[in-house]
CSV table of C-alpha atoms in Angstrom, one decimal:
chain,number,residue,atom,x,y,z
A,1,MET,CA,-28.8,-21.4,24.1
A,2,SER,CA,-27.3,-24.2,26.2
A,3,ASN,CA,-24.8,-26.8,25.0
A,4,LYS,CA,-27.5,-29.4,25.5
A,5,ASN,CA,-29.8,-27.7,23.1
A,6,LEU,CA,-27.0,-27.2,20.7
A,7,ARG,CA,-26.3,-30.9,20.5
A,8,SER,CA,-29.9,-32.0,20.5
A,9,ASP,CA,-30.9,-29.9,17.5
A,10,LEU,CA,-28.3,-31.2,15.2
A,11,ASN,CA,-30.8,-33.2,13.2
A,12,ILE,CA,-32.1,-30.0,11.6
A,13,GLU,CA,-31.4,-30.1,7.8
A,14,GLY,CA,-31.9,-27.7,5.0
A,15,PRO,CA,-30.0,-26.0,2.1
A,16,TYR,CA,-26.8,-24.3,3.3
A,17,ASP,CA,-26.9,-20.6,2.5
A,18,GLU,CA,-24.4,-19.0,4.8
A,19,ARG,CA,-25.3,-15.4,4.3
A,20,ALA,CA,-29.0,-16.2,4.9
A,21,LEU,CA,-28.2,-18.3,7.9
A,22,LEU,CA,-26.0,-15.6,9.5
A,23,ALA,CA,-28.8,-13.1,9.0
A,24,ARG,CA,-31.2,-15.4,10.7
A,25,VAL,CA,-28.7,-16.1,13.5
A,26,ALA,CA,-28.3,-12.4,14.0
A,27,GLU,CA,-32.1,-12.3,14.6
A,28,GLY,CA,-31.9,-15.1,17.2
A,29,ASP,CA,-33.0,-18.0,15.0
A,30,GLU,CA,-31.9,-21.1,16.9
A,31,SER,CA,-32.6,-23.5,14.1
A,32,ALA,CA,-30.3,-21.5,11.8
A,33,PHE,CA,-27.6,-21.5,14.5
A,34,CYS,CA,-27.8,-25.2,14.8
A,35,GLN,CA,-27.5,-25.7,11.0
A,36,LEU,CA,-24.5,-23.5,11.1
A,37,PHE,CA,-23.0,-25.5,13.9
A,38,ARG,CA,-23.6,-28.8,12.0
A,39,HIS,CA,-22.0,-27.5,8.8
A,40,TRP,CA,-18.8,-26.3,10.5
A,41,HIS,CA,-18.4,-28.7,13.4
A,42,GLN,CA,-16.2,-31.3,11.7
A,43,LEU,CA,-13.8,-28.8,10.1
A,44,LEU,CA,-13.4,-26.9,13.4
A,45,ALA,CA,-12.9,-30.1,15.4
A,46,GLY,CA,-10.2,-31.3,13.1
A,47,TYR,CA,-8.5,-27.9,13.1
A,48,ILE,CA,-8.6,-27.6,16.9
A,49,PHE,CA,-7.5,-31.2,17.5
A,50,ARG,CA,-4.3,-30.6,15.5
A,51,ILE,CA,-3.5,-27.8,18.0
A,52,THR,CA,-4.5,-29.4,21.2
A,53,GLU,CA,-4.1,-33.1,20.4
A,54,SER,CA,-6.9,-33.8,22.9
A,55,ARG,CA,-10.4,-34.9,21.9
A,56,GLU,CA,-11.9,-33.7,25.2
A,57,SER,CA,-10.4,-30.3,24.9
A,58,THR,CA,-11.3,-30.1,21.2
A,59,GLU,CA,-15.0,-30.7,21.8
A,60,GLU,CA,-15.1,-28.2,24.7
A,61,ILE,CA,-13.4,-25.6,22.5
A,62,VAL,CA,-15.8,-26.2,19.6
A,63,GLN,CA,-18.8,-25.7,22.0
A,64,ASP,CA,-17.2,-22.6,23.5
A,65,VAL,CA,-16.6,-21.1,20.1
A,66,PHE,CA,-20.2,-21.5,19.0
A,67,MET,CA,-21.5,-20.3,22.3
A,68,LYS,CA,-19.4,-17.2,21.8
A,69,ILE,CA,-21.0,-16.8,18.4
A,70,TRP,CA,-24.4,-17.1,19.9
A,71,THR,CA,-23.5,-14.5,22.5
A,72,ILE,CA,-22.5,-12.0,19.8
A,73,ARG,CA,-25.0,-13.2,17.2
A,74,GLU,CA,-26.2,-9.6,16.5
A,75,THR,CA,-22.9,-8.9,14.8
A,76,MET,CA,-22.9,-11.9,12.4
A,77,THR,CA,-24.1,-10.0,9.4
A,78,GLU,CA,-21.0,-7.8,9.7
A,79,ILE,CA,-18.6,-10.7,9.2
A,80,ASN,CA,-17.4,-11.0,5.6
A,81,ASN,CA,-15.4,-14.2,5.9
A,82,PHE,CA,-17.1,-16.5,8.4
A,83,LYS,CA,-14.6,-19.3,7.9
A,84,HIS,CA,-11.7,-17.1,8.7
A,85,PHE,CA,-13.6,-15.7,11.7
A,86,LEU,CA,-14.2,-19.2,13.0
A,87,LEU,CA,-10.6,-20.3,12.6
A,88,VAL,CA,-9.3,-17.2,14.4
A,89,VAL,CA,-11.7,-17.5,17.3
A,90,SER,CA,-10.9,-21.3,17.5
A,91,ARG,CA,-7.2,-20.7,17.4
A,92,ASN,CA,-7.4,-18.1,20.2
A,93,LYS,CA,-9.5,-20.4,22.3
A,94,ALA,CA,-7.1,-23.3,21.8
A,95,PHE,CA,-4.2,-21.1,22.8
A,96,ASP,CA,-5.9,-20.1,26.0
A,97,VAL,CA,-6.6,-23.8,26.8
A,98,MET,CA,-3.0,-24.9,26.0
A,99,LYS,CA,-1.5,-22.0,28.0
A,100,LYS,CA,-3.7,-22.9,31.0
A,101,GLN,CA,-2.7,-26.5,30.7
A,102,LEU,CA,1.0,-25.6,30.5
A,103,ARG,CA,0.8,-23.6,33.7
A,104,GLU,CA,-1.3,-26.3,35.5
A,105,LYS,CA,1.3,-28.9,34.5
A,106,ALA,CA,4.0,-26.8,35.9
A,107,LEU,CA,2.1,-26.4,39.2
A,108,ARG,CA,1.5,-30.1,39.4
A,109,ARG,CA,5.2,-30.6,39.3
A,110,GLY,CA,5.4,-28.7,42.5
A,111,TRP,CA,6.4,-25.3,41.2
A,112,GLU,CA,5.0,-22.1,42.6
A,113,LYS,CA,3.1,-20.1,40.0
A,114,GLU,CA,5.4,-17.1,40.3
A,115,ASN,CA,8.4,-19.3,40.0
A,116,VAL,CA,7.5,-20.9,36.7
A,117,PRO,CA,10.4,-20.0,34.4
A,118,GLU,CA,9.2,-17.2,32.1
A,119,GLN,CA,11.2,-18.6,29.2
A,120,LEU,CA,9.4,-21.9,29.5
A,121,VAL,CA,6.0,-20.2,29.0
A,122,ILE,CA,7.3,-18.0,26.2
A,123,ASP,CA,8.9,-21.0,24.3
A,124,ASN,CA,5.7,-23.0,24.5
A,125,GLU,CA,3.5,-20.1,23.5
A,126,GLU,CA,5.7,-19.4,20.5
A,127,GLU,CA,5.5,-23.1,19.6
A,128,LEU,CA,1.7,-22.9,19.7
A,129,ILE,CA,1.7,-19.8,17.4
A,130,MET,CA,4.0,-21.5,15.0
A,131,HIS,CA,1.9,-24.7,15.0
A,132,SER,CA,-1.4,-22.8,14.5
A,133,LEU,CA,-0.1,-20.6,11.7
A,134,ILE,CA,1.2,-23.6,9.7
A,135,GLU,CA,-2.1,-25.4,10.2
A,136,GLN,CA,-4.0,-22.4,8.9
A,137,ALA,CA,-1.7,-22.4,5.9
A,138,ILE,CA,-2.3,-26.1,5.2
A,139,GLU,CA,-6.1,-25.6,5.6
A,140,SER,CA,-5.9,-22.9,2.9
A,141,LEU,CA,-4.5,-25.3,0.3
A,142,PRO,CA,-6.6,-26.8,-2.5
A,143,PRO,CA,-8.2,-30.1,-1.4
A,144,ARG,CA,-6.0,-32.5,-3.4
A,145,ARG,CA,-2.8,-30.6,-2.6
A,146,LYS,CA,-3.7,-30.5,1.1
A,147,GLU,CA,-4.4,-34.3,1.0
A,148,VAL,CA,-1.0,-35.0,-0.7
A,149,PHE,CA,0.9,-32.8,1.7
A,150,GLN,CA,-0.8,-34.2,4.8
A,151,LEU,CA,0.0,-37.8,3.7
A,152,SER,CA,3.6,-36.8,3.4
A,153,ARG,CA,3.8,-34.7,6.5
A,154,ASN,CA,1.5,-36.5,8.9
A,155,GLU,CA,1.7,-40.1,7.8
A,156,ARG,CA,5.3,-39.9,6.5
A,157,LEU,CA,4.5,-41.7,3.3
A,158,LYS,CA,7.0,-41.7,0.5
A,159,TYR,CA,6.1,-40.2,-2.9
A,160,LYS,CA,5.6,-43.7,-4.4
A,161,GLU,CA,3.2,-44.7,-1.6
A,162,ILE,CA,1.2,-41.5,-1.9
A,163,ALA,CA,1.0,-41.9,-5.7
A,164,ALA,CA,-0.3,-45.5,-5.2
A,165,ARG,CA,-2.8,-44.5,-2.6
A,166,LEU,CA,-4.3,-41.6,-4.6
A,167,ASP,CA,-3.8,-43.2,-8.0
A,168,ILE,CA,-1.7,-40.4,-9.4
A,169,SER,CA,1.8,-40.2,-10.8
A,170,GLN,CA,4.9,-39.6,-8.6
A,171,GLU,CA,5.6,-36.5,-10.6
A,172,SER,CA,2.1,-35.2,-9.6
A,173,VAL,CA,2.9,-35.9,-6.0
A,174,LYS,CA,6.2,-34.0,-6.3
A,175,THR,CA,4.4,-31.1,-7.9
A,176,HIS,CA,1.7,-31.0,-5.2
A,177,ILE,CA,4.4,-31.1,-2.4
A,178,ARG,CA,6.4,-28.3,-4.1
A,179,LEU,CA,3.4,-26.1,-4.6
A,180,ALA,CA,2.1,-26.8,-1.1
A,181,ILE,CA,5.4,-25.7,0.5
A,182,HIS,CA,5.5,-22.6,-1.7
A,183,SER,CA,1.9,-21.7,-0.7
A,184,ILE,CA,2.5,-22.3,3.0
A,185,GLY,CA,5.6,-20.2,2.9
A,186,ALA,CA,3.7,-17.4,1.2
A,187,PHE,CA,0.9,-17.7,3.7
A,188,ILE,CA,3.3,-17.4,6.6
A,189,ARG,CA,5.1,-14.4,5.1
A,190,SER,CA,1.8,-12.7,4.8
A,191,HIS,CA,1.5,-12.7,8.6
A,192,PRO,CA,4.7,-10.7,9.5
A,193,ALA,CA,3.9,-10.5,13.2
A,194,GLU,CA,3.9,-14.3,13.6
A,195,PHE,CA,6.5,-14.9,10.9
A,196,ALA,CA,9.4,-13.8,13.1
A,197,LEU,CA,8.4,-16.4,15.6
A,198,VAL,CA,8.2,-19.3,13.2
A,199,ALA,CA,10.9,-18.6,10.6
A,200,THR,CA,13.6,-20.6,12.4
A,201,THR,CA,11.3,-23.6,12.8
A,202,LEU,CA,10.2,-24.0,9.2
A,203,LEU,CA,13.4,-25.8,8.0
A,204,LYS,CA,12.8,-28.4,10.7
A,205,ILE,CA,9.3,-29.1,9.5
A,206,PHE,CA,9.9,-29.0,5.7
């Protein structure tokens, strides 16, 4: 299936039954694949954009992720948590793109590839891992808690401003923030391989 066909078939509608759709995709059903794409496109685009901060790269990565899914479609019925699978594949694709951009940026500055400081590459890759892990943790929060946390973290709103915008009490805002930080910390600690890379950065973020 081409990217053009993937975009042109987005008007296909129908009840969303993920297990049934994955089974149909595994059998090569393009309409089921397009419905799957439509359902997850916005969430993936938002997740990837927070990593790349590039709309162009985001759309390319979303397309690449779903083309990968189509390529390995026969295995779709073996996936127990499709959302987790999508986020992992998207994160890895985003890392690949970001690392490539870092190296290209260094080369444009006139450096020879073999002379790009190794520590520069390592530091940036660790930063990407940290950023991605925290974004995954935020995505796992309950909707209202995530909304409150993002208003505080991304828009830098004060508790009073968040309370007014969402029509909730300031105490509720404080509770949501406290529970969000606790949940994010627990999520990160549940990924020990990455935790060592991000632990020293968490205090700066929270």
